PDB file of N, CA and C in Angstrom:
ATOM      1  N   MET A1354     104.563  63.796 -41.963  1.00 32.00           N
ATOM      2  CA  MET A1354     104.634  62.589 -43.158  1.00 32.00           C
ATOM      3  C   MET A1354     105.199  60.799 -42.873  1.00 32.00           C
ATOM      4  N   THR A1355     105.307  60.028 -42.826  1.00 42.00           N
ATOM      5  CA  THR A1355     106.513  59.375 -42.683  1.00 42.00           C
ATOM      6  C   THR A1355     106.489  58.084 -44.235  1.00 42.00           C
ATOM      7  N   THR A1356     107.406  57.895 -43.937  1.00 47.00           N
ATOM      8  CA  THR A1356     108.396  57.242 -45.328  1.00 47.00           C
ATOM      9  C   THR A1356     109.049  55.328 -44.836  1.00 47.00           C
ATOM     10  N   ALA A1357     108.110  55.022 -46.061  1.00 55.00           N
ATOM     11  CA  ALA A1357     107.931  53.709 -45.420  1.00 55.00           C
ATOM     12  C   ALA A1357     109.202  52.400 -45.339  1.00 55.00           C
ATOM     13  N   THR A1358     108.631  52.105 -44.158  1.00 67.00           N
ATOM     14  CA  THR A1358     109.569  51.393 -43.390  1.00 67.00           C
ATOM     15  C   THR A1358     109.753  49.877 -43.508  1.00 67.00           C
ATOM     16  N   GLU A1359     111.051  49.705 -43.506  1.00 86.00           N
ATOM     17  CA  GLU A1359     112.036  48.240 -44.557  1.00 86.00           C
ATOM     18  C   GLU A1359     112.000  47.629 -42.750  1.00 86.00           C
ATOM     19  N   THR A1360     111.357  46.286 -43.052  1.00 93.00           N
ATOM     20  CA  THR A1360     110.758  45.477 -42.294  1.00 93.00           C
ATOM     21  C   THR A1360     111.918  44.654 -41.563  1.00 93.00           C
ATOM     22  N   GLY A1361     112.424  44.053 -40.592  1.00 95.00           N
ATOM     23  CA  GLY A1361     112.705  42.161 -40.559  1.00 95.00           C
ATOM     24  C   GLY A1361     113.840  42.552 -39.430  1.00 95.00           C
ATOM     25  N   LEU A1362     114.964  41.841 -39.598  1.00 95.00           N
ATOM     26  CA  LEU A1362     115.484  41.420 -38.438  1.00 95.00           C
ATOM     27  C   LEU A1362     117.248  42.525 -39.196  1.00 95.00           C
ATOM     28  N   PHE A1363     117.294  43.216 -38.820  1.00 93.00           N
ATOM     29  CA  PHE A1363     119.012  43.945 -38.725  1.00 93.00           C
ATOM     30  C   PHE A1363     119.677  43.999 -38.013  1.00 93.00           C
ATOM     31  N   ASN A1364     120.643  44.398 -38.448  1.00 95.00           N
ATOM     32  CA  ASN A1364     121.810  44.982 -37.252  1.00 95.00           C
ATOM     33  C   ASN A1364     122.041  46.560 -37.552  1.00 95.00           C
ATOM     34  N   ILE A1365     121.447  47.195 -36.488  1.00 95.00           N
ATOM     35  CA  ILE A1365     121.635  49.028 -36.514  1.00 95.00           C
ATOM     36  C   ILE A1365     122.633  49.434 -35.462  1.00 95.00           C
ATOM     37  N   HIS A1366     123.045  50.179 -35.646  1.00 95.00           N
ATOM     38  CA  HIS A1366     123.596  51.021 -34.742  1.00 95.00           C
ATOM     39  C   HIS A1366     123.086  51.607 -33.352  1.00 95.00           C
ATOM     40  N   THR A1367     124.160  51.592 -32.822  1.00 93.00           N
ATOM     41  CA  THR A1367     123.357  51.535 -31.321  1.00 93.00           C
ATOM     42  C   THR A1367     123.217  53.551 -31.114  1.00 93.00           C
ATOM     43  N   GLU A1368     124.144  53.693 -31.988  1.00 92.00           N
ATOM     44  CA  GLU A1368     124.300  55.626 -31.864  1.00 92.00           C
ATOM     45  C   GLU A1368     122.542  56.408 -31.708  1.00 92.00           C
ATOM     46  N   ASP A1369     121.816  54.828 -32.987  1.00 94.00           N
ATOM     47  CA  ASP A1369     120.771  56.007 -33.634  1.00 94.00           C
ATOM     48  C   ASP A1369     119.956  55.094 -32.855  1.00 94.00           C
ATOM     49  N   ILE A1370     119.620  54.823 -30.955  1.00 94.00           N
ATOM     50  CA  ILE A1370     118.371  54.462 -31.472  1.00 94.00           C
ATOM     51  C   ILE A1370     117.944  55.248 -29.933  1.00 94.00           C
ATOM     52  N   GLN A1371     116.782  55.360 -30.455  1.00 90.00           N
ATOM     53  CA  GLN A1371     116.160  56.307 -29.600  1.00 90.00           C
ATOM     54  C   GLN A1371     115.282  56.050 -28.424  1.00 90.00           C
ATOM     55  N   PHE A1372     115.888  56.115 -27.444  1.00 80.00           N
ATOM     56  CA  PHE A1372     115.071  55.708 -25.625  1.00 80.00           C
ATOM     57  C   PHE A1372     113.989  56.882 -25.176  1.00 80.00           C
ATOM     58  N   PRO A1373     112.724  56.576 -25.400  1.00 71.00           N
ATOM     59  CA  PRO A1373     111.775  57.592 -24.879  1.00 71.00           C
ATOM     60  C   PRO A1373     111.775  57.152 -23.320  1.00 71.00           C
ATOM     61  N   GLY A1374     112.304  58.704 -23.002  1.00 63.00           N
ATOM     62  CA  GLY A1374     112.056  58.420 -21.250  1.00 63.00           C
ATOM     63  C   GLY A1374     113.409  58.824 -21.179  1.00 63.00           C
ATOM     64  N   GLY A1375     114.587  58.366 -21.948  1.00 60.00           N
ATOM     65  CA  GLY A1375     115.936  58.569 -22.043  1.00 60.00           C
ATOM     66  C   GLY A1375     116.829  57.080 -21.395  1.00 60.00           C
ATOM     67  N   PHE A1376     117.736  57.664 -21.483  1.00 57.00           N
ATOM     68  CA  PHE A1376     118.673  56.255 -21.249  1.00 57.00           C
ATOM     69  C   PHE A1376     119.025  56.001 -19.808  1.00 57.00           C
ATOM     70  N   SER A1377     118.888  54.572 -19.297  1.00 55.00           N
ATOM     71  CA  SER A1377     119.256  54.570 -17.651  1.00 55.00           C
ATOM     72  C   SER A1377     120.559  54.065 -18.157  1.00 55.00           C
ATOM     73  N   ASP A1378     121.770  53.955 -17.305  1.00 54.00           N
ATOM     74  CA  ASP A1378     122.854  53.068 -16.967  1.00 54.00           C
ATOM     75  C   ASP A1378     122.329  52.108 -15.585  1.00 54.00           C
ATOM     76  N   GLU A1379     121.026  52.473 -15.162  1.00 53.00           N
ATOM     77  CA  GLU A1379     120.986  51.539 -14.715  1.00 53.00           C
ATOM     78  C   GLU A1379     121.215  49.829 -14.469  1.00 53.00           C
ATOM     79  N   VAL A1380     121.897  49.229 -13.664  1.00 51.00           N
ATOM     80  CA  VAL A1380     121.946  47.976 -13.906  1.00 51.00           C
ATOM     81  C   VAL A1380     121.248  46.847 -13.053  1.00 51.00           C
ATOM     82  N   THR A1381     120.649  46.132 -13.990  1.00 52.00           N
ATOM     83  CA  THR A1381     119.163  45.017 -13.540  1.00 52.00           C
ATOM     84  C   THR A1381     120.070  44.141 -13.193  1.00 52.00           C
ATOM     85  N   ALA A1382     119.031  43.085 -12.945  1.00 51.00           N
ATOM     86  CA  ALA A1382     119.832  41.210 -13.147  1.00 51.00           C
ATOM     87  C   ALA A1382     119.098  40.965 -14.673  1.00 51.00           C
ATOM     88  N   LEU A1383     120.659  40.254 -15.059  1.00 48.00           N
ATOM     89  CA  LEU A1383     120.006  39.417 -16.576  1.00 48.00           C
ATOM     90  C   LEU A1383     119.381  38.941 -16.505  1.00 48.00           C
ATOM     91  N   GLN A1384     117.849  38.699 -17.800  1.00 54.00           N
ATOM     92  CA  GLN A1384     116.844  38.901 -18.173  1.00 54.00           C
ATOM     93  C   GLN A1384     117.371  37.146 -19.168  1.00 54.00           C
ATOM     94  N   SER A1385     116.219  36.450 -18.921  1.00 57.00           N
ATOM     95  CA  SER A1385     116.571  35.231 -20.174  1.00 57.00           C
ATOM     96  C   SER A1385     116.920  35.460 -21.969  1.00 57.00           C
ATOM     97  N   ASN A1386     116.064  36.645 -21.864  1.00 61.00           N
ATOM     98  CA  ASN A1386     115.913  37.347 -23.212  1.00 61.00           C
ATOM     99  C   ASN A1386     117.431  38.087 -23.394  1.00 61.00           C
ATOM    100  N   LYS A1387     118.413  38.040 -22.874  1.00 67.00           N
ATOM    101  CA  LYS A1387     119.461  38.839 -23.244  1.00 67.00           C
ATOM    102  C   LYS A1387     119.710  38.459 -24.566  1.00 67.00           C
ATOM    103  N   GLY A1388     120.214  37.617 -25.403  1.00 73.00           N
ATOM    104  CA  GLY A1388     120.693  37.605 -26.509  1.00 73.00           C
ATOM    105  C   GLY A1388     119.779  37.756 -27.667  1.00 73.00           C
ATOM    106  N   MET A1389     118.482  38.051 -27.050  1.00 85.00           N
ATOM    107  CA  MET A1389     117.458  38.759 -28.454  1.00 85.00           C
ATOM    108  C   MET A1389     117.658  39.724 -28.986  1.00 85.00           C
ATOM    109  N   PRO A1390     117.179  39.892 -29.928  1.00 93.00           N
ATOM    110  CA  PRO A1390     116.924  40.763 -31.073  1.00 93.00           C
ATOM    111  C   PRO A1390     116.117  41.848 -30.132  1.00 93.00           C
ATOM    112  N   VAL A1391     116.487  43.328 -29.827  1.00 94.00           N
ATOM    113  CA  VAL A1391     115.348  44.541 -29.665  1.00 94.00           C
ATOM    114  C   VAL A1391     114.296  44.680 -30.787  1.00 94.00           C
ATOM    115  N   ILE A1392     113.591  45.198 -30.215  1.00 95.00           N
ATOM    116  CA  ILE A1392     112.816  45.937 -30.970  1.00 95.00           C
ATOM    117  C   ILE A1392     112.352  47.672 -31.716  1.00 95.00           C
ATOM    118  N   VAL A1393     112.377  47.802 -32.422  1.00 96.00           N
ATOM    119  CA  VAL A1393     112.270  48.725 -32.835  1.00 96.00           C
ATOM    120  C   VAL A1393     111.361  49.271 -33.555  1.00 96.00           C
ATOM    121  N   LEU A1394     111.230  50.995 -33.468  1.00 95.00           N
ATOM    122  CA  LEU A1394     110.043  51.788 -35.016  1.00 95.00           C
ATOM    123  C   LEU A1394     111.499  52.905 -35.948  1.00 95.00           C
ATOM    124  N   GLU A1395     111.409  52.373 -37.147  1.00 94.00           N
ATOM    125  CA  GLU A1395     111.994  53.646 -37.656  1.00 94.00           C
ATOM    126  C   GLU A1395     111.116  54.653 -37.891  1.00 94.00           C
ATOM    127  N   THR A1396     112.421  55.705 -37.428  1.00 92.00           N
ATOM    128  CA  THR A1396     111.444  57.097 -37.447  1.00 92.00           C
ATOM    129  C   THR A1396     112.193  58.302 -38.403  1.00 92.00           C
ATOM    130  N   GLU A1397     112.004  59.057 -39.104  1.00 91.00           N
ATOM    131  CA  GLU A1397     113.346  60.188 -39.395  1.00 91.00           C
ATOM    132  C   GLU A1397     114.150  60.295 -38.783  1.00 91.00           C
ATOM    133  N   ASP A1398     114.620  60.152 -37.708  1.00 90.00           N
ATOM    134  CA  ASP A1398     115.879  60.869 -36.708  1.00 90.00           C
ATOM    135  C   ASP A1398     116.298  59.316 -36.292  1.00 90.00           C
ATOM    136  N   GLY A1399     116.331  57.847 -36.268  1.00 92.00           N
ATOM    137  CA  GLY A1399     116.444  56.948 -35.796  1.00 92.00           C
ATOM    138  C   GLY A1399     115.448  55.572 -35.865  1.00 92.00           C
ATOM    139  N   TYR A1400     115.891  55.367 -34.500  1.00 95.00           N
ATOM    140  CA  TYR A1400     115.228  54.186 -34.163  1.00 95.00           C
ATOM    141  C   TYR A1400     114.430  54.097 -32.554  1.00 95.00           C
ATOM    142  N   ARG A1401     113.219  53.909 -32.815  1.00 94.00           N
ATOM    143  CA  ARG A1401     112.562  54.198 -31.536  1.00 94.00           C
ATOM    144  C   ARG A1401     112.617  52.767 -30.567  1.00 94.00           C
ATOM    145  N   LEU A1402     112.817  53.079 -29.534  1.00 93.00           N
ATOM    146  CA  LEU A1402     113.010  51.848 -28.759  1.00 93.00           C
ATOM    147  C   LEU A1402     111.421  51.230 -28.938  1.00 93.00           C
ATOM    148  N   ILE A1403     111.527  50.099 -28.581  1.00 92.00           N
ATOM    149  CA  ILE A1403     109.486  49.712 -28.158  1.00 92.00           C
ATOM    150  C   ILE A1403     109.921  48.720 -27.066  1.00 92.00           C
ATOM    151  N   ASP A1404     110.682  47.606 -27.154  1.00 90.00           N
ATOM    152  CA  ASP A1404     111.401  46.643 -26.355  1.00 90.00           C
ATOM    153  C   ASP A1404     112.880  46.384 -26.398  1.00 90.00           C
ATOM    154  N   GLY A1405     113.133  45.972 -25.263  1.00 88.00           N
ATOM    155  CA  GLY A1405     114.593  46.070 -25.280  1.00 88.00           C
ATOM    156  C   GLY A1405     115.639  46.970 -24.199  1.00 88.00           C
ATOM    157  N   TRP A1406     114.692  47.759 -23.430  1.00 85.00           N
ATOM    158  CA  TRP A1406     115.797  48.766 -22.847  1.00 85.00           C
ATOM    159  C   TRP A1406     116.871  48.133 -21.935  1.00 85.00           C
ATOM    160  N   GLY A1407     116.943  46.973 -21.233  1.00 84.00           N
ATOM    161  CA  GLY A1407     117.539  46.612 -20.402  1.00 84.00           C
ATOM    162  C   GLY A1407     119.064  46.081 -21.742  1.00 84.00           C
ATOM    163  N   ARG A1408     118.616  45.300 -22.860  1.00 86.00           N
ATOM    164  CA  ARG A1408     119.604  45.306 -23.656  1.00 86.00           C
ATOM    165  C   ARG A1408     120.134  46.052 -24.142  1.00 86.00           C
ATOM    166  N   VAL A1409     119.452  47.233 -25.162  1.00 87.00           N
ATOM    167  CA  VAL A1409     120.978  48.416 -25.455  1.00 87.00           C
ATOM    168  C   VAL A1409     121.162  48.618 -24.235  1.00 87.00           C
ATOM    169  N   SER A1410     120.886  48.977 -23.245  1.00 84.00           N
ATOM    170  CA  SER A1410     121.927  50.053 -21.844  1.00 84.00           C
ATOM    171  C   SER A1410     122.927  49.118 -22.093  1.00 84.00           C
ATOM    172  N   GLY A1411     122.294  47.426 -21.613  1.00 84.00           N
ATOM    173  CA  GLY A1411     123.907  46.880 -21.220  1.00 84.00           C
ATOM    174  C   GLY A1411     124.341  46.769 -22.928  1.00 84.00           C
ATOM    175  N   LEU A1412     124.661  46.988 -24.207  1.00 87.00           N
ATOM    176  CA  LEU A1412     125.054  47.543 -25.593  1.00 87.00           C
ATOM    177  C   LEU A1412     125.898  48.429 -24.950  1.00 87.00           C
ATOM    178  N   LEU A1413     125.219  49.407 -24.970  1.00 86.00           N
ATOM    179  CA  LEU A1413     125.542  50.338 -24.350  1.00 86.00           C
ATOM    180  C   LEU A1413     126.911  50.976 -23.644  1.00 86.00           C
ATOM    181  N   ASN A1414     126.149  50.629 -22.536  1.00 85.00           N
ATOM    182  CA  ASN A1414     127.495  50.271 -21.748  1.00 85.00           C
ATOM    183  C   ASN A1414     128.875  50.011 -21.891  1.00 85.00           C
ATOM    184  N   ALA A1415     128.844  48.694 -22.373  1.00 86.00           N
ATOM    185  CA  ALA A1415     129.773  48.036 -23.100  1.00 86.00           C
ATOM    186  C   ALA A1415     130.588  48.414 -23.958  1.00 86.00           C
ATOM    187  N   GLY A1416     129.757  49.626 -24.993  1.00 90.00           N
ATOM    188  CA  GLY A1416     130.927  50.391 -26.405  1.00 90.00           C
ATOM    189  C   GLY A1416     130.214  49.754 -27.698  1.00 90.00           C
ATOM    190  N   ALA A1417     129.219  48.651 -27.022  1.00 91.00           N
ATOM    191  CA  ALA A1417     128.679  48.401 -28.427  1.00 91.00           C
ATOM    192  C   ALA A1417     128.425  49.220 -29.676  1.00 91.00           C
ATOM    193  N   GLU A1418     128.617  48.097 -31.015  1.00 94.00           N
ATOM    194  CA  GLU A1418     128.652  49.531 -32.058  1.00 94.00           C
ATOM    195  C   GLU A1418     127.136  49.247 -32.639  1.00 94.00           C
ATOM    196  N   LEU A1419     126.787  47.713 -32.521  1.00 94.00           N
ATOM    197  CA  LEU A1419     125.806  47.566 -32.812  1.00 94.00           C
ATOM    198  C   LEU A1419     124.812  46.618 -32.321  1.00 94.00           C
ATOM    199  N   ALA A1420     123.858  46.852 -32.167  1.00 94.00           N
ATOM    200  CA  ALA A1420     122.539  46.162 -31.926  1.00 94.00           C
ATOM    201  C   ALA A1420     122.014  45.040 -32.678  1.00 94.00           C
ATOM    202  N   GLN A1421     121.354  43.955 -32.700  1.00 95.00           N
ATOM    203  CA  GLN A1421     120.289  43.121 -33.467  1.00 95.00           C
ATOM    204  C   GLN A1421     119.459  43.416 -33.505  1.00 95.00           C
ATOM    205  N   ALA A1422     118.164  44.232 -34.308  1.00 96.00           N
ATOM    206  CA  ALA A1422     117.130  44.462 -33.769  1.00 96.00           C
ATOM    207  C   ALA A1422     115.783  43.921 -34.959  1.00 96.00           C
ATOM    208  N   ILE A1423     114.889  43.908 -34.568  1.00 96.00           N
ATOM    209  CA  ILE A1423     114.103  43.882 -35.260  1.00 96.00           C
ATOM    210  C   ILE A1423     113.228  44.601 -35.584  1.00 96.00           C
ATOM    211  N   CYS A1424     113.185  45.571 -36.840  1.00 97.00           N
ATOM    212  CA  CYS A1424     112.501  46.466 -37.066  1.00 97.00           C
ATOM    213  C   CYS A1424     111.079  46.509 -38.150  1.00 97.00           C
ATOM    214  N   ILE A1425     109.499  47.008 -36.745  1.00 96.00           N
ATOM    215  CA  ILE A1425     108.838  46.722 -36.742  1.00 96.00           C
ATOM    216  C   ILE A1425     108.220  47.914 -37.967  1.00 96.00           C
ATOM    217  N   SER A1426     106.662  47.978 -38.288  1.00 95.00           N
ATOM    218  CA  SER A1426     105.220  48.451 -39.240  1.00 95.00           C
ATOM    219  C   SER A1426     104.958  49.502 -37.731  1.00 95.00           C
ATOM    220  N   GLU A1427     104.494  50.686 -38.990  1.00 94.00           N
ATOM    221  CA  GLU A1427     103.576  51.172 -37.669  1.00 94.00           C
ATOM    222  C   GLU A1427     102.766  50.665 -37.755  1.00 94.00           C
ATOM    223  N   GLU A1428     101.699  50.190 -38.434  1.00 95.00           N
ATOM    224  CA  GLU A1428     100.976  49.032 -38.362  1.00 95.00           C
ATOM    225  C   GLU A1428     100.719  48.067 -37.341  1.00 95.00           C
ATOM    226  N   ASP A1429     102.504  47.151 -37.090  1.00 95.00           N
ATOM    227  CA  ASP A1429     102.581  46.771 -36.022  1.00 95.00           C
ATOM    228  C   ASP A1429     102.179  47.185 -34.526  1.00 95.00           C
ATOM    229  N   PHE A1430     102.904  48.492 -34.782  1.00 94.00           N
ATOM    230  CA  PHE A1430     103.308  49.245 -34.014  1.00 94.00           C
ATOM    231  C   PHE A1430     101.523  49.591 -32.973  1.00 94.00           C
ATOM    232  N   ALA A1431     101.194  49.616 -33.748  1.00 93.00           N
ATOM    233  CA  ALA A1431      99.116  50.113 -33.962  1.00 93.00           C
ATOM    234  C   ALA A1431      99.224  48.843 -32.814  1.00 93.00           C
ATOM    235  N   GLU A1432      98.874  47.810 -33.207  1.00 92.00           N
ATOM    236  CA  GLU A1432      98.563  46.166 -32.713  1.00 92.00           C
ATOM    237  C   GLU A1432      98.830  46.244 -31.316  1.00 92.00           C
ATOM    238  N   ARG A1433      99.888  47.099 -30.838  1.00 91.00           N
ATOM    239  CA  ARG A1433     100.199  47.350 -29.488  1.00 91.00           C
ATOM    240  C   ARG A1433      98.917  47.529 -28.968  1.00 91.00           C
ATOM    241  N   THR A1434      99.074  46.751 -27.843  1.00 82.00           N
ATOM    242  CA  THR A1434      97.417  46.806 -26.500  1.00 82.00           C
ATOM    243  C   THR A1434      97.916  47.587 -25.224  1.00 82.00           C
ATOM    244  N   THR A1435      99.459  48.145 -25.102  1.00 76.00           N
ATOM    245  CA  THR A1435      99.504  48.821 -23.441  1.00 76.00           C
ATOM    246  C   THR A1435     100.784  49.181 -24.106  1.00 76.00           C
ATOM    247  N   THR A1436     100.937  50.644 -23.133  1.00 68.00           N
ATOM    248  CA  THR A1436     102.978  51.694 -23.251  1.00 68.00           C
ATOM    249  C   THR A1436     103.221  50.785 -22.738  1.00 68.00           C
ATOM    250  N   GLY A1437     103.377  49.662 -21.822  1.00 67.00           N
ATOM    251  CA  GLY A1437     104.534  48.511 -20.393  1.00 67.00           C
ATOM    252  C   GLY A1437     104.488  47.732 -21.273  1.00 67.00           C
ATOM    253  N   ASP A1438     105.825  46.729 -21.110  1.00 70.00           N
ATOM    254  CA  ASP A1438     105.547  45.067 -21.237  1.00 70.00           C
ATOM    255  C   ASP A1438     104.422  44.745 -22.397  1.00 70.00           C
ATOM    256  N   ASP A1439     104.383  43.960 -23.621  1.00 82.00           N
ATOM    257  CA  ASP A1439     103.536  43.317 -23.986  1.00 82.00           C
ATOM    258  C   ASP A1439     103.679  41.968 -24.526  1.00 82.00           C
ATOM    259  N   GLU A1440     103.620  41.285 -23.663  1.00 86.00           N
ATOM    260  CA  GLU A1440     104.576  40.025 -24.038  1.00 86.00           C
ATOM    261  C   GLU A1440     103.696  39.088 -24.954  1.00 86.00           C
ATOM    262  N   GLU A1441     102.554  38.911 -25.356  1.00 89.00           N
ATOM    263  CA  GLU A1441     101.542  39.024 -26.567  1.00 89.00           C
ATOM    264  C   GLU A1441     102.156  39.490 -27.688  1.00 89.00           C
ATOM    265  N   TRP A1442     101.848  40.260 -27.312  1.00 93.00           N
ATOM    266  CA  TRP A1442     102.494  41.408 -28.738  1.00 93.00           C
ATOM    267  C   TRP A1442     104.386  41.249 -29.309  1.00 93.00           C
ATOM    268  N   ASN A1443     105.283  41.310 -27.942  1.00 91.00           N
ATOM    269  CA  ASN A1443     106.475  40.901 -28.201  1.00 91.00           C
ATOM    270  C   ASN A1443     106.777  39.585 -29.021  1.00 91.00           C
ATOM    271  N   ALA A1444     105.540  38.611 -28.614  1.00 91.00           N
ATOM    272  CA  ALA A1444     106.045  36.909 -28.756  1.00 91.00           C
ATOM    273  C   ALA A1444     105.513  37.137 -30.472  1.00 91.00           C
ATOM    274  N   ALA A1445     104.330  38.067 -30.846  1.00 93.00           N
ATOM    275  CA  ALA A1445     104.139  37.691 -32.286  1.00 93.00           C
ATOM    276  C   ALA A1445     105.394  38.430 -33.268  1.00 93.00           C
ATOM    277  N   MET A1446     105.699  39.729 -32.479  1.00 95.00           N
ATOM    278  CA  MET A1446     106.612  40.399 -33.283  1.00 95.00           C
ATOM    279  C   MET A1446     107.886  39.183 -33.805  1.00 95.00           C
ATOM    280  N   TYR A1447     108.554  38.151 -32.655  1.00 93.00           N
ATOM    281  CA  TYR A1447     109.158  37.580 -32.923  1.00 93.00           C
ATOM    282  C   TYR A1447     109.101  36.682 -33.663  1.00 93.00           C
ATOM    283  N   ALA A1448     107.805  35.919 -33.804  1.00 94.00           N
ATOM    284  CA  ALA A1448     107.386  34.727 -34.929  1.00 94.00           C
ATOM    285  C   ALA A1448     107.095  35.154 -36.022  1.00 94.00           C
ATOM    286  N   ARG A1449     107.208  36.305 -36.362  1.00 94.00           N
ATOM    287  CA  ARG A1449     106.761  37.638 -37.393  1.00 94.00           C
ATOM    288  C   ARG A1449     108.191  37.269 -38.025  1.00 94.00           C
ATOM    289  N   TYR A1450     108.762  38.334 -37.540  1.00 95.00           N
ATOM    290  CA  TYR A1450     109.985  38.466 -38.201  1.00 95.00           C
ATOM    291  C   TYR A1450     111.269  38.018 -38.160  1.00 95.00           C
ATOM    292  N   ALA A1451     111.333  37.221 -36.794  1.00 93.00           N
ATOM    293  CA  ALA A1451     112.548  36.816 -36.109  1.00 93.00           C
ATOM    294  C   ALA A1451     112.204  35.147 -35.799  1.00 93.00           C
ATOM    295  N   PRO A1452     111.732  34.297 -36.297  1.00 91.00           N
ATOM    296  CA  PRO A1452     110.875  33.063 -36.115  1.00 91.00           C
ATOM    297  C   PRO A1452     112.009  32.365 -35.618  1.00 91.00           C
ATOM    298  N   GLN A1453     113.538  32.369 -35.871  1.00 89.00           N
ATOM    299  CA  GLN A1453     114.170  31.487 -35.779  1.00 89.00           C
ATOM    300  C   GLN A1453     114.670  31.921 -34.432  1.00 89.00           C
ATOM    301  N   TYR A1454     114.101  33.181 -33.520  1.00 84.00           N
ATOM    302  CA  TYR A1454     114.656  33.006 -31.888  1.00 84.00           C
ATOM    303  C   TYR A1454     113.269  32.840 -31.554  1.00 84.00           C
ATOM    304  N   THR A1455     113.341  32.274 -30.243  1.00 72.00           N
ATOM    305  CA  THR A1455     111.916  31.244 -29.437  1.00 72.00           C
ATOM    306  C   THR A1455     111.705  32.965 -28.078  1.00 72.00           C
ATOM    307  N   TYR A1456     111.004  33.522 -28.221  1.00 68.00           N
ATOM    308  CA  TYR A1456     110.679  34.182 -27.196  1.00 68.00           C
ATOM    309  C   TYR A1456     110.246  33.973 -25.767  1.00 68.00           C
ATOM    310  N   ALA A1457     111.346  34.182 -25.236  1.00 64.00           N
ATOM    311  CA  ALA A1457     111.307  34.012 -23.718  1.00 64.00           C
ATOM    312  C   ALA A1457     110.942  34.754 -22.777  1.00 64.00           C
ATOM    313  N   GLY A1458     110.233  35.796 -23.055  1.00 62.00           N
ATOM    314  CA  GLY A1458     109.557  36.528 -21.621  1.00 62.00           C
ATOM    315  C   GLY A1458     110.730  37.118 -21.123  1.00 62.00           C
ATOM    316  N   THR A1459     110.694  38.274 -20.638  1.00 51.00           N
ATOM    317  CA  THR A1459     111.229  38.915 -18.785  1.00 51.00           C
ATOM    318  C   THR A1459     111.729  37.851 -18.281  1.00 51.00           C
ATOM    319  N   THR A1460     110.901  36.617 -17.576  1.00 42.00           N
ATOM    320  CA  THR A1460     111.583  35.648 -16.164  1.00 42.00           C
ATOM    321  C   THR A1460     112.742  35.755 -16.430  1.00 42.00           C
ATOM    322  N   ASN A1461     113.421  35.335 -15.218  1.00 35.00           N
ATOM    323  CA  ASN A1461     115.047  35.727 -15.389  1.00 35.00           C
ATOM    324  C   ASN A1461     114.901  33.970 -15.193  1.00 35.00           C
TER     325      ASN A1461
END
């Protein structure tokens, strides 16, 4: 059974972010979206990271305690069409929950 999820743009504790597949300390080139919120789905155990592995990895490696995140609903997650990067879906989530940001994709 899932609980009702509060959706929107929030600051969340980095220690509560779950990395499916595990956290990587690999350093990659900065992307144009480095200042953008990450996208997460609230679970009973914290927040499942949907988009923004590199951004959260950078925050964790820097010792940051908070991350800005777009919290989505189960229904939002069901709209996703791929398990990898879904640029169209990401842009739709930014437009829905954080319209003050212009989603730039993952290009350098």
